[in-house]
N, CA, C and O of each residue as an XYZ file, in Angstrom:
964
protein
N      99.401    138.338    100.294
C      99.841    139.383     99.461
C     101.232    139.282     99.029
O     101.587    139.609     97.897
N     102.207    138.724    100.134
C     103.514    138.731     99.725
C     103.817    137.643     98.631
O     104.656    137.923     97.775
N     103.214    136.466     98.603
C     103.272    135.619     97.534
C     102.819    136.196     96.084
O     103.423    135.953     95.040
N     101.629    137.017     96.198
C     101.163    137.626     95.038
C     102.093    138.786     94.494
O     102.214    139.031     93.294
N     102.723    139.459     95.488
C     103.838    140.405     94.967
C     105.057    139.856     94.211
O     105.541    140.408     93.223
N     105.551    138.612     94.815
C     106.553    138.056     94.031
C     106.118    137.410     92.843
O     106.846    137.414     91.850
N     104.878    136.791     92.841
C     104.388    136.080     91.549
C     104.210    137.170     90.564
O     104.633    137.045     89.415
N     103.610    138.214     90.963
C     103.422    139.425     89.837
C     104.779    139.957     89.405
O     104.938    140.408     88.270
N     105.702    139.910     90.250
C     107.003    140.586     89.861
C     107.650    139.716     88.715
O     108.322    140.222     87.817
N     107.405    138.432     88.814
C     108.170    137.421     87.832
C     107.065    137.013     86.836
O     107.422    136.214     85.972
N     105.839    137.410     86.814
C     104.965    136.898     85.910
C     105.439    137.274     84.498
O     105.970    138.374     84.344
N     105.271    136.361     83.358
C     104.527    135.005     83.441
C     105.324    133.871     83.930
O     104.831    132.749     84.045
N     106.690    134.171     84.253
C     107.665    133.007     84.833
C     106.987    132.435     85.935
O     106.190    133.026     86.664
N     107.401    131.074     86.032
C     106.955    130.373     87.011
C     107.553    130.554     88.310
O     108.774    130.676     88.415
N     106.736    130.583     89.369
C     107.138    130.913     90.763
C     106.759    129.687     91.754
O     105.585    129.515     92.081
N     107.661    128.951     92.159
C     107.453    127.713     92.966
C     107.305    128.150     94.546
O     108.216    128.673     95.189
N     106.120    127.871     95.010
C     105.987    127.981     96.407
C     105.887    126.717     97.148
O     104.987    125.904     96.938
N     106.893    126.546     98.086
C     106.966    125.255     98.954
C     106.062    125.411    100.276
O     106.255    126.394    100.993
N     105.153    124.534    100.590
C     104.276    124.532    101.630
C     105.337    124.421    102.845
O     106.515    124.085    102.727
N     104.694    124.763    103.991
C     105.559    124.816    105.246
C     106.103    123.603    105.643
O     105.485    122.545    105.526
N     107.350    123.698    106.160
C     108.194    122.511    106.612
C     108.821    122.803    107.928
O     109.898    122.269    108.189
N     108.251    123.601    108.784
C     108.661    123.664    110.187
C     108.754    122.416    110.989
O     107.858    121.584    110.851
N     109.771    122.180    111.845
C     109.699    120.900    112.595
C     109.224    121.079    114.071
O     108.953    122.213    114.464
N     109.127    120.143    114.796
C     108.468    120.399    116.110
C     109.149    121.318    116.948
O     108.474    122.073    117.647
N     110.403    121.366    116.983
C     111.351    122.270    117.840
C     111.127    123.701    117.418
O     111.094    124.611    118.247
N     110.952    123.919    115.946
C     110.723    125.249    115.532
C     109.391    125.716    116.018
O     109.316    126.835    116.525
N     108.317    124.947    115.906
C     107.074    125.213    116.242
C     106.991    125.411    117.827
O     106.245    126.298    118.241
N     107.615    124.742    118.611
C     107.692    124.878    120.083
C     108.278    126.169    120.539
O     107.887    126.684    121.586
N     109.337    126.797    119.686
C     109.761    127.917    120.037
C     109.152    129.181    119.741
O     109.625    130.271    120.064
N     107.998    128.977    119.062
C     107.063    130.099    118.762
C     106.274    130.457    120.107
O     106.128    129.673    121.045
N     105.846    131.610    120.056
C     104.968    131.940    121.487
C     103.772    130.941    121.556
O     102.940    130.815    120.657
N     103.784    130.285    122.663
C     102.569    129.402    122.974
C     102.694    128.062    122.271
O     101.780    127.238    122.272
N     103.961    127.864    121.621
C     104.204    126.534    120.696
C     104.101    125.294    121.646
O     103.516    124.250    121.358
N     104.735    125.550    122.789
C     104.882    124.319    123.665
C     103.522    123.786    124.082
O     103.483    122.637    124.523
N     102.475    124.448    123.997
C     101.048    124.046    124.421
C     100.555    123.152    123.295
O      99.696    122.305    123.542
N     101.045    123.291    122.095
C     100.660    122.441    121.042
C     101.489    121.299    120.423
O     101.068    120.302    119.837
N     102.698    121.645    120.668
C     103.714    120.659    119.975
C     104.442    119.758    121.029
O     104.946    120.275    122.026
N     104.490    118.519    120.824
C     105.250    117.495    121.673
C     106.660    117.603    121.402
O     107.007    117.946    120.272
N     107.512    117.357    122.282
C     108.952    117.329    122.229
C     109.314    115.899    121.488
O     108.825    114.801    121.753
N     110.296    116.211    120.494
C     110.932    114.928    119.731
C     112.452    114.774    119.989
O     113.159    115.776    120.099
N     112.852    113.780    120.065
C     114.335    113.521    120.119
C     114.963    114.082    119.080
O     115.847    114.919    119.264
N     114.585    113.690    117.866
C     115.079    114.168    116.782
C     114.033    114.846    115.629
O     113.470    114.149    114.785
N     113.903    115.961    115.704
C     112.840    116.643    114.977
C     113.076    116.720    113.497
O     112.158    116.824    112.683
N     114.420    116.662    113.170
C     114.660    116.620    111.708
C     114.035    115.333    111.041
O     113.664    115.289    109.868
N     113.976    114.423    111.830
C     113.296    113.055    111.198
C     112.007    112.657    111.665
O     111.548    111.520    111.552
N     111.356    113.780    112.272
C     109.914    113.602    112.888
C     108.887    113.915    112.245
O     108.819    113.550    111.071
N     107.848    114.646    112.809
C     106.581    115.163    112.640
C     106.734    116.447    111.633
O     106.542    117.591    112.045
N     107.058    116.189    110.417
C     107.205    117.344    109.528
C     106.607    117.056    108.022
O     106.091    115.997    107.664
N     106.762    118.059    107.339
C     106.387    117.933    105.831
C     105.093    117.337    105.548
O     104.114    117.764    106.160
N     104.961    116.378    104.672
C     103.634    115.707    104.170
C     102.799    115.189    105.369
O     101.629    115.507    105.579
N     103.592    114.299    106.176
C     102.880    113.592    107.155
C     102.149    114.613    108.175
O     101.119    114.270    108.756
N     102.670    115.743    108.341
C     102.031    116.898    109.174
C     100.854    117.438    108.600
O      99.934    117.880    109.289
N     100.850    117.415    107.246
C      99.505    117.983    106.531
C      98.373    117.022    106.615
O      97.202    117.397    106.575
N      98.742    115.757    106.733
C      97.751    114.683    106.910
C      97.242    114.345    108.303
O      96.357    113.511    108.494
N      97.788    114.969    109.175
C      97.318    114.942    110.612
C      96.109    115.670    110.899
O      96.089    116.868    110.618
N      95.025    115.087    111.454
C      93.774    115.861    111.556
C      93.891    117.107    112.360
O      93.160    118.054    112.069
N      94.776    117.207    113.389
C      94.971    118.411    114.199
C      95.549    119.522    113.320
O      95.165    120.676    113.513
N      96.423    119.257    112.393
C      97.140    120.082    111.652
C      96.303    120.648    110.452
O      96.527    121.781    110.028
N      95.419    119.914    109.960
C      94.648    120.101    108.567
C      94.078    121.501    108.623
O      94.223    122.177    107.604
N      93.496    122.002    109.583
C      92.926    123.349    109.516
C      93.993    124.517    109.152
O      93.658    125.536    108.548
N      95.309    124.253    109.586
C      96.440    125.085    109.254
C      96.733    124.880    107.773
O      96.823    125.836    107.003
N      96.887    123.565    107.377
C      97.284    123.419    105.886
C      96.126    123.900    105.056
O      96.364    124.397    103.955
N      94.750    123.779    105.543
C      93.712    124.369    104.678
C      93.954    125.772    104.456
O      93.669    126.263    103.364
N      94.513    126.554    105.500
C      94.812    127.904    105.310
C      95.872    128.210    104.354
O      95.753    129.154    103.573
N      96.921    127.444    104.377
C      97.884    127.526    103.228
C      97.393    127.277    102.077
O      97.808    128.024    101.191
N      96.517    126.347    101.713
C      95.905    125.961    100.487
C      94.994    127.115     99.962
O      94.978    127.441     98.775
N      94.273    127.681    100.881
C      93.272    128.784    100.556
C      94.147    130.024    100.096
O      93.848    130.721     99.125
N      95.206    130.214    100.858
C      95.979    131.499    100.380
C      96.471    131.362     99.064
O      96.384    132.348     98.333
N      97.020    130.223     98.585
C      97.497    130.026     97.295
C      96.383    129.983     96.369
O      96.478    130.538     95.274
N      95.268    129.327     96.745
C      94.074    129.430     95.632
C      93.569    130.683     95.396
O      93.088    130.966     94.299
N      93.636    131.618     96.482
C      93.257    133.191     96.186
C      94.132    133.924     95.363
O      93.734    134.824     94.623
N      95.527    133.509     95.480
C      96.626    134.199     94.630
C      96.383    133.810     93.201
O      96.495    134.641     92.300
N      96.034    132.496     92.967
C      96.010    131.982     91.606
C      94.558    132.534     91.038
O      94.535    132.909     89.866
N      93.473    132.591     91.742
C      92.128    132.694     91.243
C      91.930    134.238     91.316
O      91.742    134.877     90.281
N      91.972    134.838     92.543
C      91.618    136.345     92.671
C      92.576    137.316     91.985
O      92.175    138.304     91.368
N      93.867    136.985     92.124
C      94.740    137.850     91.336
C      95.077    137.304     90.065
O      95.778    138.000     89.330
N      94.656    136.034     89.622
C      94.955    135.550     88.328
C      96.396    135.233     88.098
O      96.814    135.244     86.940
N      97.170    134.961     89.059
C      98.473    134.652     88.925
C      98.724    133.085     88.871
O      99.100    132.437     89.848
N      98.501    132.619     87.770
C      98.435    131.105     87.362
C      99.897    130.735     87.306
O     100.130    129.546     87.091
N     100.854    131.495     87.453
C     102.126    131.126     87.238
C     102.826    130.460     88.619
O     103.968    130.010     88.716
N     101.817    130.536     89.623
C     102.395    130.040     90.951
C     102.163    128.422     90.845
O     101.097    127.950     90.449
N     103.099    127.760     91.177
C     103.071    126.224     91.317
C     103.586    125.910     92.816
O     104.074    126.726     93.599
N     103.374    124.617     93.014
C     103.466    124.180     94.515
C     104.471    123.125     94.726
O     104.717    122.315     93.832
N     105.040    123.098     95.823
C     106.167    122.179     96.197
C     105.732    121.436     97.541
O     105.552    122.103     98.559
N     105.567    120.085     97.540
C     105.500    119.277     98.804
C     106.812    118.874     99.339
O     107.597    118.156     98.720
N     107.033    119.390    100.582
C     108.372    118.840    101.243
C     108.273    117.453    102.112
O     107.306    117.014    102.734
N     109.454    116.962    101.968
C     109.483    115.708    103.071
C     108.324    114.705    102.908
O     107.503    114.458    103.791
N     108.348    114.157    101.686
C     107.234    113.200    101.305
C     107.685    111.958    101.386
O     108.187    111.553    100.338
N     107.676    111.080    102.437
C     108.451    109.747    102.583
C     107.887    108.747    101.763
O     108.673    107.847    101.467
N     106.642    108.649    101.276
C     106.002    107.432    100.506
C     105.165    107.895     99.463
O     104.847    109.084     99.421
N     104.735    106.999     98.533
C     104.080    107.368     97.397
C     102.588    107.631     97.867
O     101.830    108.466     97.372
N     102.275    106.675     99.025
C     100.864    106.666     99.545
C     100.579    108.114    100.251
O      99.501    108.706    100.187
N     101.650    108.536    100.879
C     101.785    109.939    101.588
C     101.492    110.999    100.505
O     100.666    111.894    100.684
N     102.228    110.850     99.345
C     101.929    111.803     98.196
C     100.665    111.995     97.628
O     100.177    113.085     97.329
N     100.046    110.660     97.464
C      98.784    110.688     96.991
C      97.578    111.312     97.789
O      96.593    111.878     97.314
N      97.904    111.060     99.214
C      96.920    111.479    100.020
C      97.094    112.975    100.200
O      96.068    113.628    100.395
N      98.186    113.561    100.163
C      98.333    114.964    100.357
C      97.710    115.677     99.035
O      97.134    116.760     99.139
N      97.853    115.023     97.804
C      97.206    115.536     96.609
C      95.840    115.483     96.672
O      95.193    116.382     96.135
N      95.213    114.455     97.317
C      93.682    114.377     97.534
C      93.233    115.387     98.327
O      92.220    116.014     98.018
N      93.983    115.672     99.506
C      93.523    116.702    100.517
C      93.555    118.106     99.779
O      92.600    118.880     99.849
N      94.673    118.379     99.088
C      94.749    119.751     98.347
C      93.612    119.899     97.431
O      93.124    121.015     97.255
N      93.176    118.917     96.865
C      92.065    118.936     95.871
C      90.680    119.250     96.758
O      89.751    119.908     96.290
N      90.678    118.774     97.888
C      89.489    118.755     98.903
C      89.618    120.411     99.395
O      88.599    121.058     99.639
N      90.710    120.887     99.487
C      90.782    122.268     99.925
C      90.828    123.291     98.730
O      91.052    124.490     98.902
N      90.591    122.703     97.483
C      90.335    123.701     96.275
C      91.655    123.890     95.482
O      91.721    124.814     94.670
N      92.715    123.057     95.679
C      93.813    122.995     94.740
C      94.091    121.531     94.021
O      94.656    120.591     94.579
N      93.618    121.530     92.767
C      93.769    120.364     92.185
C      94.843    120.230     91.060
O      94.825    120.978     90.082
N      95.818    119.213     91.236
C      96.919    119.210     90.310
C      96.320    119.258     88.813
O      95.336    118.582     88.513
N      96.930    120.043     87.957
C      96.366    120.078     86.528
C      95.319    120.902     86.166
O      95.231    121.234     84.984
N      94.480    121.305     87.001
C      93.433    122.299     86.908
C      94.098    123.559     86.924
O      94.933    123.910     87.758
N      93.605    124.333     85.782
C      94.130    125.649     85.330
C      95.648    125.622     85.259
O      96.247    126.616     85.670
N      96.305    124.634     84.800
C      97.648    124.538     84.685
C      98.409    124.405     85.893
O      99.630    124.513     85.779
N      97.817    124.146     87.274
C      98.464    123.981     88.303
C      99.501    122.825     88.515
O      99.170    121.640     88.532
N     100.526    123.183     88.644
C     101.840    122.103     88.693
C     102.109    121.887     90.244
O     102.072    122.846     91.015
N     102.366    120.671     90.649
C     102.787    120.277     91.912
C     103.988    119.379     91.897
O     103.983    118.291     91.320
N     105.086    119.894     92.589
C     106.238    119.293     92.539
C     106.543    118.739     93.945
O     105.908    119.089     94.940
N     107.471    117.927     93.959
C     107.758    117.191     95.213
C     109.368    117.296     95.673
O     110.247    117.046     94.850
N     109.648    117.636     96.879
C     110.992    117.683     97.225
C     111.597    116.354     97.210
O     110.988    115.388     97.669
N     112.831    116.252     96.676
C     113.629    115.010     96.631
C     114.592    115.058     97.784
O     115.723    115.464     97.518
N     114.373    114.771     98.799
C     115.342    114.778     99.914
C     115.397    113.669    100.895
O     116.045    113.764    101.938
N     114.694    112.579    100.551
C     114.797    111.138    101.298
C     115.326    110.136    100.260
O     115.011    110.251     99.075
N     116.049    109.253    100.656
C     116.590    108.175     99.739
C     115.238    107.495     99.016
O     115.358    107.042     97.878
N     114.160    107.447     99.594
C     113.139    106.676     99.056
C     112.528    107.587     97.887
O     111.855    107.073     96.994
N     112.781    108.917     97.928
C     112.430    109.659     96.769
C     113.343    109.352     95.450
O     112.878    109.320     94.311
N     114.624    109.146     95.760
C     115.640    108.730     94.720
C     115.325    107.324     94.254
O     115.200    107.114     93.048
N     115.203    106.446     95.049
C     115.081    105.096     94.670
C     113.812    104.695     93.737
O     113.813    103.862     92.831
N     112.646    105.558     94.222
C     111.405    105.339     93.635
C     111.108    106.898     92.710
O     109.958    107.337     92.671
N     111.884    107.401     92.231
C     111.750    108.654     91.546
C     110.814    108.428     90.497
O     109.762    109.066     90.454
N     111.161    107.431     89.515
C     110.093    107.143     88.316
C     108.695    107.005     88.878
O     107.810    107.461     88.154
N     108.334    106.484     89.991
C     106.978    106.374     90.456
C     106.495    107.684     91.236
O     105.308    108.011     91.222
N     107.344    108.322     91.830
C     106.942    109.685     92.428
C     106.794    110.601     91.249
O     106.073    111.580     91.439
N     107.362    110.460     90.029
C     107.146    111.275     88.929
C     105.892    111.069     88.158
O     105.543    111.848     87.271
N     105.148    109.906     88.537
C     103.938    109.665     87.874
C     102.753    110.281     88.608
O     101.634    110.320     88.096
N     103.037    110.779     89.864
C     102.008    111.614     90.621
C     102.396    113.032     90.819
O     101.569    113.771     91.354
N     103.683    113.564     90.416
C     103.945    114.887     90.508
C     104.550    115.155     89.306
O     104.983    114.293     88.542
N     104.590    116.542     89.100
C     105.178    117.153     87.959
C     106.698    117.555     87.782
O     107.129    118.181     86.813
N     107.476    117.092     88.890
C     108.621    117.136     88.920
C     109.243    117.149     90.278
O     108.571    116.991     91.298
N     110.761    117.373     90.280
C     111.351    117.237     91.700
C     112.298    118.434     92.020
O     112.728    119.123     91.096
N     112.573    118.646     93.095
C     113.462    119.496     93.492
C     114.428    118.942     94.572
O     113.982    118.765     95.706
N     115.541    118.697     94.332
C     116.436    117.958     95.301
C     116.671    118.890     96.556
O     117.038    120.056     96.411
N     116.455    118.348     97.735
C     116.883    119.053     98.772
C     118.165    118.420     99.298
O     118.184    117.434    100.035
N     119.302    119.120     98.823
C     120.620    118.531     99.187
C     120.882    118.369    100.750
O     121.379    117.371    101.273
N     120.511    119.389    101.329
C     120.787    119.247    102.970
C     120.311    118.031    103.759
O     120.975    117.380    104.566
N     119.056    117.841    103.388
C     118.553    116.743    104.036
C     118.726    115.394    103.463
O     118.598    114.370    104.134
N     119.067    115.419    102.011
C     119.312    114.180    101.354
C     120.752    113.841    101.856
O     120.992    112.661    102.109
N     121.623    114.677    102.002
C     123.024    114.372    102.609
C     122.991    113.692    103.927
O     123.604    112.663    104.212
N     122.240    114.351    104.667
C     122.182    113.737    106.095
C     121.543    112.367    106.192
O     121.930    111.522    106.998
N     120.594    112.191    105.376
C     119.883    111.006    105.477
C     120.657    109.783    104.812
O     120.661    108.633    105.251
N     121.305    110.238    103.683
C     122.064    109.296    103.078
C     123.328    108.843    103.740
O     123.759    107.695    103.627
N     123.888    109.765    104.417
C     125.065    109.523    105.212
C     125.050    109.129    106.626
O     126.043    108.866    107.304
N     123.689    109.114    107.044
C     123.427    108.776    108.374
C     123.800    109.759    109.359
O     124.306    109.387    110.418
N     123.602    110.965    109.117
C     123.925    112.121    109.929
C     122.828    112.569    110.765
O     121.684    112.207    110.494
N     123.080    113.359    111.804
C     122.158    114.336    112.491
C     122.706    115.685    112.240
O     123.670    116.128    112.865
N     122.087    116.321    111.332
C     122.453    117.761    110.912
C     122.677    118.766    111.840
O     123.424    119.726    111.647
N     121.903    118.509    113.056
C     122.033    119.416    114.135
C     123.100    119.141    115.189
O     123.267    119.865    116.170
N     123.831    118.016    114.915
C     124.858    117.673    115.928
C     126.259    118.170    115.392
O     126.703    117.674    114.356
N     126.936    119.104    116.050
C     128.086    119.560    115.815
C     129.228    118.598    115.633
O     130.194    118.780    114.892
N     128.964    117.382    116.521
C     129.905    116.159    116.391
C     130.245    115.630    115.209
O     131.390    115.250    114.964
N     129.173    115.560    114.302
C     129.350    115.063    113.081
C     128.982    115.902    111.938
O     128.797    115.401    110.829
N     128.888    116.947    112.125
C     128.474    118.105    110.986
C     129.424    118.077    109.937
O     128.988    118.323    108.812
N     130.714    117.811    110.074
C     131.739    118.070    109.141
C     131.772    116.927    108.164
O     132.414    117.023    107.119
N     131.030    115.749    108.511
C     131.089    114.698    107.496
C     129.783    114.979    106.485
O     129.653    114.302    105.465
N     128.887    115.963    106.822
C     127.880    116.199    105.848
C     128.207    117.062    104.653
O     127.876    118.247    104.647
N     128.819    116.532    103.686
C     129.325    117.355    102.752
C     128.643    116.922    101.384
O     128.929    115.795    100.979
N     127.823    117.652    100.671
C     127.210    117.385     99.469
C     128.008    116.941     98.294
O     127.501    116.415     97.303
N     129.367    117.191     98.458
C     130.182    116.718     97.385
C     130.702    115.257     97.533
O     131.561    114.771     96.797
N     130.079    114.595     98.583
C     130.329    113.245     98.822
C     129.991    112.533     97.508
O     129.086    113.016     96.828
N     130.575    111.523     97.116
C     130.396    110.726     95.775
C     129.148    110.065     95.821
O     128.467    110.006     94.797
N     128.716    109.504     97.003
C     127.472    108.818     97.125
C     126.357    109.775     96.841
O     125.465    109.479     96.046
N     126.394    111.013     97.529
C     125.265    112.032     97.374
C     125.235    112.479     95.890
O     124.147    112.595     95.326
N     126.427    112.741     95.224
C     126.403    113.029     93.755
C     125.752    111.964     92.949
O     124.992    112.262     92.028
N     126.000    110.830     93.236
C     125.533    109.626     92.381
C     123.946    109.775     92.566
O     123.249    109.696     91.554
N     123.389    109.973     93.727
C     122.031    109.970     93.887
C     121.479    111.209     93.046
O     120.549    111.104     92.245
N     122.080    112.256     93.290
C     121.557    113.584     92.483
C     121.546    113.152     91.102
O     120.512    113.281     90.446
N     122.560    112.665     90.609
C     122.797    112.368     89.221
C     121.711    111.455     88.533
O     121.357    111.534     87.357
N     121.239    110.553     89.505
C     120.295    109.691     89.132
C     119.000    110.314     88.974
O     118.292    110.043     88.003
N     118.598    111.250     89.996
C     117.454    111.853     89.946
C     117.347    112.746     88.746
O     116.304    112.667     88.096
N     118.266    113.576     88.365
C     118.358    114.307     87.350
C     117.975    113.633     85.949
O     117.128    114.033     85.150
N     118.882    112.408     85.838
C     118.752    111.603     84.641
C     117.249    111.145     84.545
O     116.711    111.232     83.441
N     116.513    110.653     85.640
C     115.312    110.068     85.625
C     114.188    111.248     85.164
O     113.364    111.001     84.284
N     114.237    112.403     85.770
C     113.510    113.598     85.574
C     113.710    113.878     83.932
O     112.708    114.046     83.237
N     114.901    113.917     83.412
C     114.982    114.242     82.116
C     114.399    113.295     81.054
O     113.958    113.647     79.960
N     114.465    111.992     81.553
C     113.835    110.786     80.745
C     112.604    110.978     80.674
O     112.052    110.777     79.592
N     111.761    111.467     81.934
C     110.434    111.383     82.011
C     109.979    112.873     81.509
O     108.782    113.162     81.514
N     110.960    113.802     81.080
C     110.417    115.193     80.609
C     109.857    115.925     81.779
O     108.930    116.723     81.643
N     110.439    115.649     82.986
C     109.778    116.312     84.151
C     110.935    117.428     84.718
O     112.144    117.318     84.518
N     110.316    118.460     85.423
C     111.187    119.509     85.867
C     112.207    118.928     87.004
O     111.716    118.108     87.779
N     113.419    119.235     87.156
C     114.316    119.005     88.139
C     115.219    120.172     88.473
O     116.014    120.696     87.694
N     114.988    120.524     89.778
C     115.931    121.778     90.341
C     116.530    121.243     91.559
O     116.473    120.051     91.861
N     117.178    122.254     92.341
C     117.821    121.833     93.497
C     117.685    122.996     94.593
O     117.809    124.167     94.236
N     117.457    122.702     95.786
C     117.324    123.651     96.820
C     118.420    123.245     97.877
O     118.519    122.076     98.251
N     119.152    124.139     98.297
C     120.249    123.621     99.387
C     121.450    124.602     99.240
O     121.474    125.436     98.335
N     122.374    124.482    100.094
C     123.639    125.444    100.462
C     124.532    125.121     99.146
O     125.001    125.998     98.421
N     124.676    123.886     98.974
C     125.912    123.480     98.329
C     126.259    124.389     96.934
O     127.428    124.738     96.776
N     125.367    124.721     96.051
C     125.694    125.377     94.878
C     126.443    126.873     95.201
O     127.320    127.385     94.505
N     125.946    127.345     96.256
C     126.319    128.717     96.747
C     127.788    128.450     97.337
O     128.661    129.234     96.965
N     128.145    127.422     98.219
C     129.255    127.178     98.835
C     130.361    126.722     97.928
O     131.463    127.269     97.945
N     130.058    125.698     97.119
C     131.172    125.265     96.272
C     130.736    125.325     94.715
O     129.784    124.753     94.186
N     131.632    126.119     94.173
C     131.445    126.381     92.591
C     131.561    125.169     91.817
O     130.865    125.056     90.808
N     132.425    124.165     92.193
C     132.544    122.966     91.418
C     131.347    122.099     91.493
O     131.097    121.289     90.599
N     130.465    122.277     92.729
C     129.238    121.403     92.793
C     128.300    122.049     91.687
O     127.712    121.381     90.836
N     128.228    123.518     91.811
C     127.311    124.029     90.850
C     127.484    123.717     89.360
O     126.532    123.605     88.588
N     128.877    123.574     88.985
C     129.325    123.159     87.661
C     128.860    121.751     87.387
O     128.446    121.417     86.277
N     128.937    120.930     88.417
C     128.480    119.407     88.303
C     127.104    119.340     88.003
O     126.718    118.460     87.233
N     126.219    120.229     88.553
C     124.925    120.250     88.370
C     124.430    120.607     87.053
O     123.454    120.108     86.493
N     125.216    121.545     86.600
C     125.067    122.052     85.105
C     125.329    120.789     84.190
O     124.498    120.371     83.384
N     126.403    120.305     84.371
C     126.851    119.051     83.500
C     125.717    118.046     83.440
O     125.429    117.446     82.405
N     125.092    117.891     84.583
C     124.183    116.832     84.628
C     122.722    117.170     84.131
O     121.802    116.353     84.094
N     122.644    118.516     83.748
C     121.512    119.209     83.169
C     120.386    119.512     84.149
O     119.208    119.355     83.829
N     120.744    119.923     85.279
C     119.862    120.525     86.309
C     119.144    121.783     85.521
O     119.710    122.393     84.614
N     117.889    122.067     85.970
C     116.903    123.097     85.338
C     117.167    124.377     86.095
O     117.356    125.442     85.508
N     117.176    124.265     87.278
C     117.401    125.575     88.193
C     118.060    125.150     89.664
O     117.998    124.007     90.117
N     118.575    126.052     90.194
C     119.157    125.837     91.473
C     119.128    127.183     92.395
O     119.262    128.323     91.949
N     118.952    126.877     93.603
C     118.787    127.999     94.680
C     120.239    128.556     94.923
O     121.185    127.768     94.930
N     120.436    129.963     95.132
C     121.822    130.558     95.495
C     121.516    131.624     96.483
O     120.463    132.261     96.474
N     122.633    131.818     97.472
C     122.753    132.785     98.298
C     122.793    134.300     97.494
O     123.461    134.505     96.480
N     122.072    135.143     98.061
C     121.979    136.609     97.256
C     123.224    137.276     96.951
O     123.334    138.132     96.074
N     124.406    136.757     97.891
C     125.793    137.335     97.850
C     126.451    136.499     96.720
O     127.506    136.953     96.278
N     126.015    135.425     96.228
C     126.717    134.565     95.275
C     126.141    134.477     93.961
O     126.766    133.941     93.046
N     124.852    135.025     93.782
C     124.052    135.031     92.455
C     124.912    135.447     91.160
O     125.044    134.716     90.178
N     125.451    136.670     91.294
C     126.171    137.238     90.086
C     127.319    136.329     89.679
O     127.354    135.803     88.567
N     128.261    136.157     90.607
C     129.442    135.375     90.409
C     129.116    133.998     89.926
O     129.637    133.614     88.880
N     128.189    133.111     90.682
C     127.852    131.986     90.288
C     127.210    131.851     88.917
O     127.632    131.067     88.068
N     126.160    132.662     88.742
C     125.624    132.537     87.373
C     126.565    132.896     86.159
O     126.472    132.369     85.051
N     127.571    133.952     86.545
C     128.327    134.092     85.496
C     129.313    133.061     84.861
O     129.603    132.896     83.676
N     129.778    132.363     86.066
C     130.527    131.159     85.805
C     129.742    129.974     85.150
O     130.198    129.286     84.237
N     128.519    129.818     85.717
C     127.753    128.832     85.061
C     127.334    129.051     83.605
O     127.181    128.109     82.828
N     127.150    130.363     83.263
C     126.929    130.713     81.724
C     128.113    130.286     80.983
O     127.937    129.676     79.928
N     129.177    130.502     81.355
C     130.479    130.050     80.712
C     130.444    128.589     80.557
O     130.735    128.063     79.483
N     130.046    127.817     81.748
C     130.087    126.438     81.607
C     129.012    125.905     80.658
O     129.308    124.964     79.921
N     127.895    126.389     80.626
C     126.902    126.062     79.644
C     127.288    126.350     78.300
O     127.021    125.450     77.504
N     127.810    127.299     77.866
C     128.343    127.725     76.622
C     129.408    126.835     76.243
O     129.498    126.477     75.068
N     130.277    126.416     77.172
C     131.279    125.386     76.881
C     130.739    123.965     76.531
O     131.247    123.222     75.691
N     129.707    123.706     77.243
C     129.063    122.322     77.016
C     128.371    122.282     75.730
O     128.425    121.282     75.013
N     127.582    123.564     75.345
C     127.039    123.462     74.119
C     128.134    123.486     72.895
O     127.881    122.845     71.875
N     129.235    124.161     72.998
C     130.211    124.005     71.975
C     130.778    122.578     71.853
O     131.077    122.125     70.748
N     130.919    121.905     72.932
C     131.421    120.456     72.918
C     130.308    119.599     72.081
O     130.628    118.692     71.312
N     129.105    119.960     72.302
C     128.048    119.111     71.614
C     128.008    119.398     70.162
O     127.782    118.527     69.322
N     128.244    120.709     69.873
C     128.243    121.034     68.383
C     129.341    120.300     67.693
O     129.214    119.783     66.583
N     130.536    120.284     68.486
C     131.729    119.781     67.932
C     131.605    118.303     67.685
O     132.086    117.754     66.694
N     130.914    117.666     68.664
C     130.858    116.126     68.504
C     129.801    115.705     67.373
O     129.622    114.517     67.108
């Protein structure tokens, strides 16, 4: 019902729902979690996202997620709800998740259902054109992409300061993804802290042609106002050319 309320409030505009992406340490911290979850040395790189959905033991839980979305789309008629697959390491994994979703009643393309994939692993960037053959677009997960590209443990305070999305290597990866999505005429957005923390990074995204970005509530008005000015400036420059 929570998803339905949000989808109804924004109808007919698209509302993207990302499937669960809890890590083993987060599940272990839940009541009774230690009975079901094994301890991992680095949960950020472990049993999470797409590979968890494909695990036989977790499939009943993933089935419930799919059924809840199916109910929102079919019972409430909120076909503006689209889906997002997080932490999908390989093309094979992506295809298998789509097959499993179909088995659970959610078929990409049926009744206009769009399925996107998070772009938060270097493999997603390198093979972006191939991922876009099986998904309807990408949303850059700048937090995870930064740590994986720069070889960081985001949970380690010792190296946390190195993890800056404004790093030129990170920006080049994001630039590449946006370019490929535009070329393929597929959706490209970004989820992450950077646009809220760094106004210049948000401007960089607009310059590259990003379609949407996540913002913290306390930065929405200020950032969107500044970005509107930036977009107006870019349009004027194009007309002038």
